Coordinates of C-alpha atoms and ligand atoms in Angstrom, one line a residue:
M180 CA 27.1 -4.8 -7.1
Q181 CA 24.6 -5.4 -9.8
G182 CA 22.6 -8.8 -9.8
G183 CA 19.9 -10.1 -11.5
Q184 CA 16.7 -8.3 -9.9
M185 CA 18.7 -6.1 -7.9
I186 CA 21.2 -3.2 -7.5
V187 CA 23.1 -2.6 -4.2
E188 CA 25.9 -0.6 -2.9
E189 CA 28.7 -2.2 -1.4
N190 CA 28.3 -1.0 1.7
T191 CA 24.5 -1.1 2.2
K192 CA 22.5 1.2 4.0
L193 CA 21.9 -0.4 7.8
S194 CA 19.7 3.6 8.5
S195 CA 15.9 4.0 6.3
S196 CA 14.1 6.9 6.3
Y197 CA 9.8 6.2 5.8
I198 CA 9.0 7.3 2.4
Q199 CA 5.8 5.5 1.0
S200 CA 6.4 3.2 -1.5
L201 CA 5.7 2.5 -4.6
T202 CA 4.5 -0.8 -4.4
K203 CA 0.2 -0.3 -3.6
I204 CA -1.3 -2.2 -0.6
V205 CA -4.7 -3.7 -0.4
G206 CA -5.8 -4.1 3.1
T207 CA -8.9 -6.4 3.9
L208 CA -11.5 -4.6 6.2
G209 CA -13.2 -6.5 8.5
P210 CA -13.8 -6.9 12.4
N211 CA -10.3 -5.5 13.3
S212 CA -10.2 -2.6 10.4
R213 CA -13.5 -1.0 10.2
S214 CA -13.9 1.7 12.7
M215 CA -13.0 5.2 11.3
E216 CA -10.3 5.5 13.4
V217 CA -8.1 2.3 12.2
I218 CA -9.5 2.9 8.7
E219 CA -7.9 6.7 9.1
A220 CA -4.5 5.1 10.6
C221 CA -4.8 2.4 7.7
L222 CA -5.2 5.1 4.8
K223 CA -1.9 7.1 6.6
A224 CA -0.1 4.1 7.4
G225 CA 0.1 3.3 3.1
M226 CA -3.1 1.8 2.3
S227 CA -4.5 2.7 -1.3
V228 CA -6.9 -0.3 -2.1
A229 CA -9.7 -1.5 0.0
R230 CA -10.8 -4.9 0.0
F231 CA -14.3 -5.9 0.8
D232 CA -14.7 -10.0 0.9
F233 CA -18.1 -11.2 0.3
S234 CA -17.0 -14.1 1.5
W235 CA -17.5 -13.2 5.0
L236 CA -20.8 -11.3 5.8
D237 CA -22.9 -9.5 4.5
G238 CA -23.9 -6.0 2.2
D239 CA -25.2 -4.2 5.4
Y240 CA -22.0 -5.0 7.3
H241 CA -19.5 -3.8 4.2
Q242 CA -21.9 -0.8 3.8
E243 CA -21.2 -0.1 7.7
T244 CA -16.9 -0.6 6.8
L245 CA -17.8 1.7 3.9
E246 CA -19.2 4.9 5.1
N247 CA -16.4 4.9 7.8
L248 CA -13.7 4.2 4.9
R249 CA -15.5 7.1 3.3
M250 CA -15.2 9.5 6.6
A251 CA -12.0 8.5 6.8
M252 CA -11.0 9.6 3.3
K253 CA -12.6 12.8 4.2
N254 CA -10.7 13.1 7.2
T255 CA -7.3 12.2 5.9
K256 CA -8.1 13.7 2.3
K257 CA -6.4 9.9 1.4
L258 CA -8.3 8.5 -1.8
C259 CA -8.6 5.0 -1.4
A260 CA -10.0 2.4 -4.3
I261 CA -13.3 -0.1 -3.3
M262 CA -12.2 -4.3 -4.2
L263 CA -15.4 -5.9 -3.9
D264 CA -14.2 -9.4 -3.8
T265 CA -16.8 -12.4 -4.8
T266 CA -17.5 -15.3 -3.3
G267 CA -17.2 -17.8 -6.1
P268 CA -17.7 -21.3 -5.6
E269 CA -16.3 -21.6 -2.1
M270 CA -17.5 -24.3 0.7
Q271 CA -18.4 -23.1 4.5
V272 CA -19.0 -24.7 7.3
C273 CA -21.3 -22.3 9.8
N274 CA -20.1 -22.0 13.5
K275 CA -23.6 -20.5 14.7
T276 CA -22.4 -21.1 18.6
G277 CA -19.5 -19.3 17.7
N278 CA -17.8 -21.7 20.2
P279 CA -14.1 -23.0 19.6
I280 CA -14.2 -25.9 18.5
D281 CA -11.1 -28.4 19.2
F282 CA -9.7 -30.9 16.7
K283 CA -7.2 -33.9 17.8
A284 CA -4.7 -35.4 15.3
D285 CA -5.8 -39.4 14.0
S286 CA -9.7 -38.7 15.3
H287 CA -11.8 -39.4 12.9
V288 CA -14.7 -36.5 11.8
T289 CA -17.4 -37.0 9.3
V290 CA -17.8 -34.3 6.7
T291 CA -21.6 -33.8 5.9
S292 CA -24.0 -32.0 3.5
D293 CA -26.1 -32.8 6.1
L294 CA -27.6 -29.4 6.9
S295 CA -29.5 -30.4 9.8
K296 CA -26.6 -32.1 11.9
E297 CA -25.0 -30.1 14.7
L298 CA -21.2 -29.2 14.0
S299 CA -18.9 -30.7 16.2
A300 CA -15.5 -32.0 16.5
E301 CA -17.0 -35.7 15.1
V302 CA -19.6 -33.9 12.6
L303 CA -18.7 -31.3 10.0
P304 CA -22.0 -29.6 7.9
V305 CA -20.7 -28.4 4.4
D306 CA -22.8 -25.8 2.4
Y307 CA -22.8 -27.8 -0.9
A308 CA -24.6 -30.9 -1.9
E309 CA -22.6 -32.7 -4.4
L310 CA -19.2 -32.6 -1.2
A311 CA -19.5 -36.8 -1.8
K312 CA -19.9 -37.0 -5.4
M313 CA -16.7 -34.8 -5.7
V314 CA -14.2 -36.8 -3.2
R315 CA -12.5 -39.8 -3.6
K316 CA -10.2 -41.7 -0.5
G317 CA -6.6 -40.3 -0.6
D318 CA -8.0 -36.4 -1.2
T319 CA -7.3 -34.0 1.3
V320 CA -9.4 -31.7 2.5
Y321 CA -8.7 -28.2 4.2
L322 CA -10.6 -26.5 6.9
G323 CA -9.6 -23.3 8.2
Q324 CA -10.8 -20.4 10.0
H325 CA -11.6 -17.5 7.6
L326 CA -8.7 -16.4 5.8
F327 CA -6.7 -19.0 7.1
T328 CA -3.3 -18.4 7.5
G329 CA -1.8 -21.6 7.3
H330 CA -0.8 -21.6 10.6
E331 CA -0.7 -25.2 12.6
T332 CA -3.0 -24.7 15.5
A333 CA -6.0 -22.0 13.1
S334 CA -6.2 -24.8 10.1
V335 CA -6.8 -28.5 10.0
W336 CA -5.5 -30.6 7.4
L337 CA -8.0 -34.0 6.5
E338 CA -7.8 -37.0 4.7
V339 CA -10.6 -39.0 2.7
M340 CA -11.0 -41.8 4.2
E341 CA -14.4 -43.3 2.4
T342 CA -17.4 -41.6 1.2
K343 CA -21.5 -42.9 2.8
G344 CA -24.3 -41.2 0.6
Q345 CA -23.7 -37.7 1.6
D346 CA -20.9 -38.4 4.2
V347 CA -16.9 -38.1 3.7
I348 CA -15.5 -40.0 6.2
C349 CA -12.1 -38.1 7.0
L350 CA -8.5 -38.7 9.0
V351 CA -7.7 -35.2 11.0
R352 CA -3.9 -35.1 10.3
N353 CA -3.5 -32.5 12.8
S354 CA -4.3 -31.2 15.9
A355 CA -6.1 -27.3 15.7
T356 CA -8.4 -25.1 17.3
L357 CA -10.4 -23.3 15.1
A358 CA -12.3 -20.7 16.2
G359 CA -14.7 -17.8 14.8
S360 CA -18.4 -17.8 13.6
M361 CA -17.3 -19.7 10.1
F362 CA -15.0 -21.5 8.5
T363 CA -14.0 -22.4 4.5
V364 CA -13.7 -25.8 3.6
Y365 CA -11.0 -26.4 0.5
V366 CA -10.2 -30.1 -1.2
S367 CA -7.2 -29.9 -2.9
N368 CA -6.8 -29.9 -6.3
V369 CA -10.4 -31.2 -7.1
P370 CA -12.1 -28.4 -9.1
I371 CA -15.5 -27.9 -7.8
N372 CA -18.5 -27.9 -10.0
L373 CA -20.2 -25.0 -9.6
P374 CA -19.6 -21.5 -12.0
T375 CA -17.2 -19.7 -10.6
L376 CA -19.4 -16.5 -10.8
T377 CA -22.2 -17.7 -8.5
E378 CA -26.3 -16.3 -8.3
H379 CA -24.5 -15.2 -5.0
D380 CA -22.0 -13.1 -6.5
K381 CA -24.2 -11.9 -9.4
Q382 CA -26.7 -10.5 -6.7
V383 CA -24.4 -9.0 -4.1
I384 CA -22.5 -6.8 -7.6
S385 CA -25.9 -5.6 -9.2
K386 CA -26.8 -4.5 -5.1
W387 CA -23.5 -3.7 -3.4
G388 CA -21.1 -3.4 -6.2
S389 CA -23.6 -1.1 -7.9
R390 CA -24.4 0.8 -5.2
N391 CA -21.4 1.8 -4.5
N392 CA -19.8 2.0 -7.9
V393 CA -17.2 -0.3 -6.9
D394 CA -13.8 0.3 -8.6
F395 CA -12.2 -3.6 -8.8
I396 CA -14.0 -6.9 -8.5
S397 CA -11.5 -9.7 -7.5
L398 CA -12.9 -12.4 -9.1
S399 CA -12.0 -15.4 -6.9
Y400 CA -11.5 -18.4 -8.2
A401 CA -10.8 -17.3 -11.8
C402 CA -10.1 -20.6 -13.8
H403 CA -10.3 -19.6 -17.7
G404 CA -10.9 -16.4 -19.4
E405 CA -14.5 -17.4 -20.7
D406 CA -15.2 -16.2 -16.2
V407 CA -13.3 -13.0 -16.7
K408 CA -15.8 -12.2 -20.2
E409 CA -18.7 -13.5 -18.2
L410 CA -18.0 -10.9 -15.5
R411 CA -17.4 -8.5 -18.0
E412 CA -20.4 -8.6 -19.6
F413 CA -22.3 -9.1 -16.3
L414 CA -20.9 -5.6 -15.4
K415 CA -22.0 -3.7 -18.4
K416 CA -25.4 -5.5 -17.6
Q417 CA -25.2 -3.6 -14.3
N418 CA -24.2 -0.1 -15.6
L419 CA -20.6 -1.0 -14.2
S420 CA -18.7 -0.8 -17.5
E421 CA -15.8 0.9 -16.0
T422 CA -15.3 -1.2 -12.7
Q423 CA -11.8 -3.0 -13.6
I424 CA -12.1 -7.0 -13.5
Y425 CA -8.8 -8.3 -11.1
A426 CA -8.9 -12.0 -11.7
K427 CA -7.8 -14.1 -9.1
V428 CA -6.0 -16.8 -9.9
E429 CA -5.3 -19.1 -6.9
T430 CA -6.0 -22.6 -8.2
V431 CA -4.1 -25.1 -10.5
E432 CA -6.9 -24.8 -13.0
G433 CA -6.4 -20.7 -12.8
L434 CA -2.7 -21.6 -13.4
K435 CA -3.4 -23.8 -16.6
H436 CA -5.0 -20.7 -17.7
F437 CA -3.5 -18.1 -17.2
D438 CA -2.6 -16.4 -20.7
E439 CA -6.1 -16.5 -21.6
I440 CA -7.0 -15.2 -18.3
L441 CA -4.8 -12.3 -18.5
R442 CA -5.8 -11.4 -22.2
E443 CA -8.9 -11.0 -20.1
A444 CA -8.6 -9.3 -17.2
D445 CA -7.7 -5.6 -16.3
G446 CA -5.2 -7.3 -13.7
I447 CA -4.2 -10.5 -11.5
I448 CA -4.6 -11.4 -8.3
F449 CA -2.1 -14.6 -7.0
G450 CA -4.2 -16.2 -4.4
R451 CA -1.3 -18.0 -2.5
G452 CA -3.8 -18.3 0.1
N453 CA -5.2 -21.4 -2.2
L454 CA -2.5 -22.1 -4.3
G455 CA -0.3 -22.5 -1.1
I456 CA -2.9 -25.3 -0.6
D457 CA -2.9 -26.4 -4.5
L458 CA 0.4 -26.8 -5.3
P459 CA 3.8 -28.8 -4.0
P460 CA 5.7 -26.0 -1.3
E461 CA 8.3 -25.7 -4.2
K462 CA 6.6 -24.6 -6.9
V463 CA 4.7 -22.2 -5.2
F464 CA 7.6 -19.1 -5.9
L465 CA 8.1 -20.6 -10.1
F466 CA 4.8 -19.5 -10.8
Q467 CA 4.8 -16.6 -8.6
K468 CA 7.5 -15.2 -10.8
Y469 CA 5.9 -16.5 -14.2
A470 CA 3.0 -15.0 -13.0
V471 CA 4.4 -12.0 -12.4
S472 CA 6.8 -12.0 -15.4
K473 CA 4.1 -12.0 -17.3
C474 CA 1.7 -9.4 -16.0
N475 CA 4.6 -7.4 -16.1
L476 CA 5.1 -7.8 -19.8
M477 CA 1.4 -7.6 -20.3
G478 CA 1.8 -3.9 -18.2
K479 CA -1.2 -5.1 -16.5
P480 CA -1.1 -5.0 -12.1
V481 CA -0.6 -7.5 -10.6
V482 CA -1.1 -8.1 -7.0
I483 CA 0.3 -11.1 -4.3
T484 CA -1.4 -11.8 -1.7
R485 CA -0.7 -13.7 2.0
V486 CA 2.5 -12.6 2.8
V487 CA 2.8 -11.7 6.6
D488 CA 0.1 -14.1 8.1
S489 CA 2.2 -14.2 11.1
M490 CA 1.6 -10.5 12.2
T491 CA -2.3 -11.5 12.2
G492 CA -1.4 -11.9 16.4
N493 CA 2.2 -10.9 16.5
L494 CA 4.1 -6.9 15.9
R495 CA 6.2 -8.6 13.6
P496 CA 6.7 -10.4 11.0
T497 CA 8.5 -13.8 10.9
R498 CA 12.3 -13.3 8.5
A499 CA 10.8 -15.5 6.0
E500 CA 7.8 -13.3 5.7
A501 CA 9.8 -9.4 5.8
T502 CA 12.2 -11.6 2.9
D503 CA 9.0 -12.6 0.4
V504 CA 7.6 -9.0 0.4
A505 CA 11.2 -7.8 -0.8
N506 CA 11.2 -10.7 -3.0
A507 CA 7.7 -10.1 -4.0
V508 CA 9.2 -6.4 -5.4
L509 CA 11.7 -7.8 -6.7
D510 CA 10.1 -9.5 -9.0
G511 CA 7.6 -7.0 -9.8
A512 CA 4.9 -7.2 -8.7
D513 CA 2.1 -4.0 -8.2
G514 CA 1.0 -4.7 -5.1
I515 CA 0.6 -6.9 -2.1
M516 CA -2.6 -7.8 -0.5
L517 CA -3.3 -8.2 3.1
G518 CA -6.3 -10.5 4.6
A519 CA -6.9 -11.5 7.7
E520 CA -3.4 -9.0 9.1
T521 CA -6.1 -6.6 8.8
L522 CA -9.9 -8.4 8.8
R523 CA -9.4 -9.9 12.0
G524 CA -5.3 -9.5 12.9
L525 CA -4.3 -7.8 16.1
Y526 CA -2.5 -4.9 14.4
P527 CA -4.4 -4.1 11.0
V528 CA -1.6 -0.6 10.8
E529 CA 1.6 -1.7 11.7
S530 CA 1.4 -4.8 9.2
I531 CA 0.5 -2.1 6.9
T532 CA 3.8 -0.2 7.6
I533 CA 5.8 -2.7 7.7
V534 CA 5.3 -4.4 5.0
G535 CA 5.3 -0.7 3.5
K536 CA 8.5 0.0 4.7
I537 CA 9.7 -3.5 3.4
C538 CA 8.5 -2.9 -0.2
A539 CA 10.0 1.2 0.0
E540 CA 14.0 -1.0 1.1
A541 CA 13.6 -3.3 -1.9
E542 CA 11.9 0.0 -4.5
N543 CA 15.4 1.4 -3.4
V544 CA 17.4 -1.5 -4.9
Y545 CA 15.2 -2.8 -7.9
N546 CA 16.8 -3.3 -11.1
H547 CA 15.1 -0.6 -12.7
S548 CA 17.4 -0.6 -15.9
L549 CA 17.1 -4.4 -16.2
H550 CA 13.5 -4.3 -16.5
F551 CA 12.8 -1.8 -18.7
K552 CA 15.3 -4.0 -21.0
R553 CA 13.0 -6.8 -20.8
I554 CA 9.7 -5.8 -21.1
I555 CA 10.8 -2.9 -24.3
R556 CA 12.8 -6.2 -26.1
C557 CA 9.0 -7.8 -25.9
V558 CA 7.4 -5.2 -27.3
E559 CA 6.0 -6.3 -30.9
E560 CA 7.5 -4.1 -33.6
P561 CA 6.5 -1.4 -34.8
M562 CA 5.8 -0.1 -31.7
S563 CA 2.3 2.5 -30.9
Y564 CA 3.5 5.8 -31.2
A565 CA 2.5 6.1 -27.2
E566 CA 4.2 3.3 -25.8
S567 CA 6.9 3.9 -27.6
V568 CA 7.0 8.3 -27.0
A569 CA 6.1 6.6 -23.0
S570 CA 9.0 4.2 -22.6
S571 CA 11.2 7.5 -24.0
A572 CA 9.5 9.2 -20.7
V573 CA 10.8 7.2 -18.6
R574 CA 14.2 6.4 -19.8
S575 CA 14.8 10.3 -19.9
A576 CA 13.5 10.5 -16.4
V577 CA 16.6 8.3 -16.0
K578 CA 18.8 10.6 -17.9
V579 CA 17.7 13.7 -16.5
K580 CA 17.9 12.5 -13.2
A581 CA 13.6 13.9 -12.8
A582 CA 12.3 13.7 -9.5
L583 CA 9.4 12.5 -10.9
I584 CA 7.3 12.0 -13.8
V585 CA 4.1 13.6 -14.8
V586 CA 1.3 12.4 -17.2
F587 CA -1.8 13.1 -18.7
T588 CA -4.4 10.7 -19.7
S589 CA -8.4 10.1 -18.8
S590 CA -8.6 6.4 -19.1
G591 CA -5.7 6.1 -17.1
R592 CA -4.2 3.7 -20.0
A593 CA -1.0 6.8 -20.7
A594 CA -0.6 6.0 -17.4
R595 CA -0.2 2.3 -17.1
L596 CA 2.0 2.4 -20.2
I597 CA 4.2 4.3 -18.1
A598 CA 3.9 2.2 -15.2
K599 CA 4.8 -0.6 -17.3
Y600 CA 8.6 0.4 -18.0
R601 CA 8.5 1.1 -14.3
P602 CA 10.8 4.4 -13.9
S603 CA 12.3 4.2 -10.7
V604 CA 10.5 8.0 -9.5
P605 CA 6.9 8.3 -9.0
V606 CA 4.5 9.2 -11.8
V607 CA 2.1 11.9 -11.2
A608 CA -0.9 11.2 -13.3
I609 CA -3.4 13.7 -14.1
V610 CA -7.0 12.2 -14.8
I611 CA -8.9 14.8 -17.5
P612 CA -12.6 14.0 -17.1
R613 CA -14.2 13.1 -20.0
L614 CA -17.7 13.8 -20.8
R615 CA -19.9 11.2 -21.9
A616 CA -23.9 10.1 -22.1
N617 CA -25.6 6.9 -21.2
S618 CA -28.9 6.8 -22.8
L619 CA -30.2 8.9 -19.5
K620 CA -27.8 11.6 -18.4
W621 CA -24.8 13.6 -19.1
T622 CA -22.0 12.1 -16.8
L623 CA -18.4 13.3 -16.3
S624 CA -15.5 10.3 -16.5
G625 CA -12.5 10.9 -14.1
A626 CA -13.4 9.6 -10.3
A627 CA -12.8 6.0 -11.0
Q628 CA -10.1 6.2 -13.5
V629 CA -8.6 8.0 -10.4
R630 CA -9.4 5.3 -7.8
Q631 CA -8.3 2.8 -10.3
L632 CA -4.5 4.1 -10.4
L633 CA -4.0 3.8 -6.9
G634 CA -3.7 0.2 -7.8
V635 CA -0.9 0.8 -10.3
R636 CA 2.9 0.5 -8.9
G637 CA 4.5 3.8 -8.7
V638 CA 1.5 6.1 -9.5
Y639 CA -0.3 8.6 -8.1
P640 CA -3.0 10.2 -9.4
I641 CA -5.2 12.9 -9.0
L642 CA -8.1 14.6 -10.9
G643 CA -7.3 17.2 -13.5
S644 CA -10.3 20.0 -14.2
P645 CA -12.2 19.1 -17.6
D646 CA -11.1 22.5 -18.8
A647 CA -7.7 22.4 -17.9
A648 CA -6.3 21.7 -21.8
T649 CA -8.6 24.3 -23.2
S650 CA -8.7 27.5 -21.0
G651 CA -5.5 28.3 -19.6
G652 CA -3.5 26.2 -22.2
E653 CA -1.3 23.8 -20.6
E654 CA 0.5 25.5 -18.1
P655 CA -2.8 25.1 -15.3
G656 CA -2.2 20.8 -15.6
L657 CA 1.3 21.2 -15.3
R658 CA 1.0 23.9 -12.4
L659 CA -1.1 21.2 -10.9
A660 CA 1.0 18.4 -10.8
I661 CA 3.9 20.5 -9.5
E662 CA 1.8 21.9 -6.7
H663 CA 0.7 18.3 -6.0
G664 CA 4.3 17.3 -6.0
R665 CA 5.5 19.9 -3.7
S666 CA 2.6 19.5 -1.1
V667 CA 3.8 15.7 -0.6
G668 CA 6.9 16.1 -0.7
L669 CA 8.4 14.7 -4.0
L670 CA 9.5 18.1 -5.7
K671 CA 11.5 21.0 -4.8
S672 CA 13.6 23.9 -6.6
N673 CA 15.3 23.3 -9.3
D674 CA 14.2 19.4 -9.6
R675 CA 13.7 18.0 -13.1
I676 CA 10.2 16.9 -14.3
V677 CA 9.8 14.3 -17.1
V678 CA 6.0 15.2 -18.5
F679 CA 4.6 12.9 -21.1
Q680 CA 1.4 13.9 -23.0
K681 CA -0.9 13.8 -26.3
I682 CA -1.4 16.7 -27.7
G683 CA -3.8 16.2 -30.4
D684 CA -2.6 13.4 -32.1
S685 CA 1.0 13.2 -31.2
A686 CA 2.5 12.3 -28.3
V687 CA 5.2 14.3 -26.4
V688 CA 8.0 14.5 -23.7
K689 CA 9.2 17.5 -22.3
I690 CA 11.4 18.4 -19.5
V691 CA 10.5 20.9 -17.1
E692 CA 12.4 22.1 -14.9
V693 CA 10.7 23.7 -11.2
Q694 CA 11.8 26.9 -9.7
G695 CA 10.2 29.4 -7.1
Q696 CA 8.3 30.3 -10.7
L697 CA 7.7 27.5 -13.8
L698 CA 10.0 27.5 -16.0
V699 CA 9.5 25.1 -19.4
Ligands
ATP913 N1 -0.7 19.8 -20.2 C1 -2.3 19.6 -20.4 N2 -3.2 19.8 -19.4 C2 -4.3 19.9 -19.1 N3 -4.6 18.5 -20.5 C3 -3.7 18.0 -21.3 C4 -2.7 18.7 -20.9 N4 -1.3 17.9 -22.5 C5 -2.8 16.6 -22.3 N5 -4.0 16.9 -22.1 C6 -5.1 16.3 -22.1 O1 -5.4 14.9 -21.3 C7 -6.0 13.8 -22.0 C8 -5.3 12.5 -21.5 O2 -5.7 11.6 -22.4 P1 -5.5 10.9 -23.6 O3 -6.6 10.3 -24.0 O4 -4.2 11.3 -24.1 O5 -4.7 9.6 -22.4 P2 -5.5 8.2 -22.5 O6 -7.1 8.2 -21.7 O7 -4.5 7.6 -21.3 O8 -5.4 7.1 -23.7 P3 -7.0 6.4 -24.4 O9 -7.3 7.6 -24.9 O10 -5.8 5.6 -25.6 O11 -7.2 5.5 -23.4 C9 -6.3 14.9 -23.7 O12 -7.8 15.4 -22.9 C10 -5.1 15.9 -23.5 O13 -6.2 16.8 -24.1
PYR914 C1 -6.6 -14.0 -0.9 C2 -6.9 -15.5 -1.6 O1 -8.1 -15.1 -1.8 C3 -6.0 -16.0 -1.3 O2 -4.7 -16.0 -1.0 O3 -6.5 -17.1 -1.7
K915 K1 -13.3 -14.2 -1.9
MG916 MG1 -8.5 -17.4 -2.3

């Protein structure tokens, strides 16, 4: 049966063997996922990008977690990219005592920018002086436990009744108990008058980001292409020009400028946590499909957030959540981001495992050939030689029933070009380091490019040797790929491999058969 996004056999299999998904999993690390042991288990379960959310706690806290991640990578021999998520123009309520606060439906609460007031179920001091000027009667204010799941019991909806000086008097719409040291405040569809990249974010990037040479910045609340450009300029000044920018599109304002944001960014995070509040529920799927398809056409990675909220407190996702993960994969997403589930949830490892299994099942039935046709139809002609050959490599892999595709790349671009055509088999990317100079010293590129490819669907990057192409001819590079393929169980004797490489100015595809000895 062939239907749109998927191809299903008449008798769909009930059994499923555990293979790691081509779709990447981004895990947010926090209180319940910061010990070395838990991070090791997260890596083994399939997390390939670790997100450090600076909306929550400071650089010292995140540094400790990162050191544990580094040890965990060493112990498991699994690589993981580092993503710094900015705070952006976010309003917060600080709960100094940490005592849970009970809100009752139909009661009144005063949200105030007077920070000398004490927090209670009647008064909420918020760290944004302009709040009362920004809202109007009838606006919806959302207050959630940090990384709110949207569960009724962990978040409250407030309706603005009137404003008085720096106070906003609101009606509580639902009963809820909020626990934790910090709550996020979000006014639906009212842009806050602060820059996307705040002074606080700049400080965090120049200190923590530079110290750790982060692979990705997730730019929260990206609203315009200009926001991305501004961050790019800032990164250059911080000597972080290799760091990639994933723009987090999470407001209606961001959606309105989606095309210009996508043009400037290296990838997109479709932030459904906030968008789910800004958009009417019936529109969320529509914009998700729009955003993913645009990213696919540009060959830029796209990550979907907020998938298995209920796993924050439960071992199993709901039926709707499980189906939603599969649909994100069928839409064409590169990655799935876990937030509260891994940060403060009770089952961080199980959440990653289950999401990985669902992704793998959806990939099995993904209509790769339809995807290929859709993409190739939209590329302007004449195509670049590299893209034309890369797409042929994907085609050849189908036709010769190859077990995997090997691509040589330095910047990562060649691997991304292959991934754009969504081969059904894994892509092993051998990243060949390049020597480059800045004003002070010579260094080798490569390590960041390897980690950044961990965010691209289907790509399994490894670092090659800088002299692989020159010393022993082409063979050592290919042998590395084959050995890797064998060691992770992707390759066996007599399997075919499709190789995409650039030699001098020409891009070539070749087909190689693996035997006891390597035969070309
Ligand atoms: N079989 C091979 N073994 C080792 N190195 C190889 C082999 N084939 C190609 N290479 C090297 O791999 C590197 C790939 O980088 P290349 O510039 O082709 O791709 P890219 O970095 O993805 O693209 P761009 O430069 O456009 O960003 C080149 O330096 C090439 O010489
Ligand atoms: C992750 C995030 O910021 C969101 O989903 O809104
Ligand atoms: K954030
Ligand atoms: Mg958000």
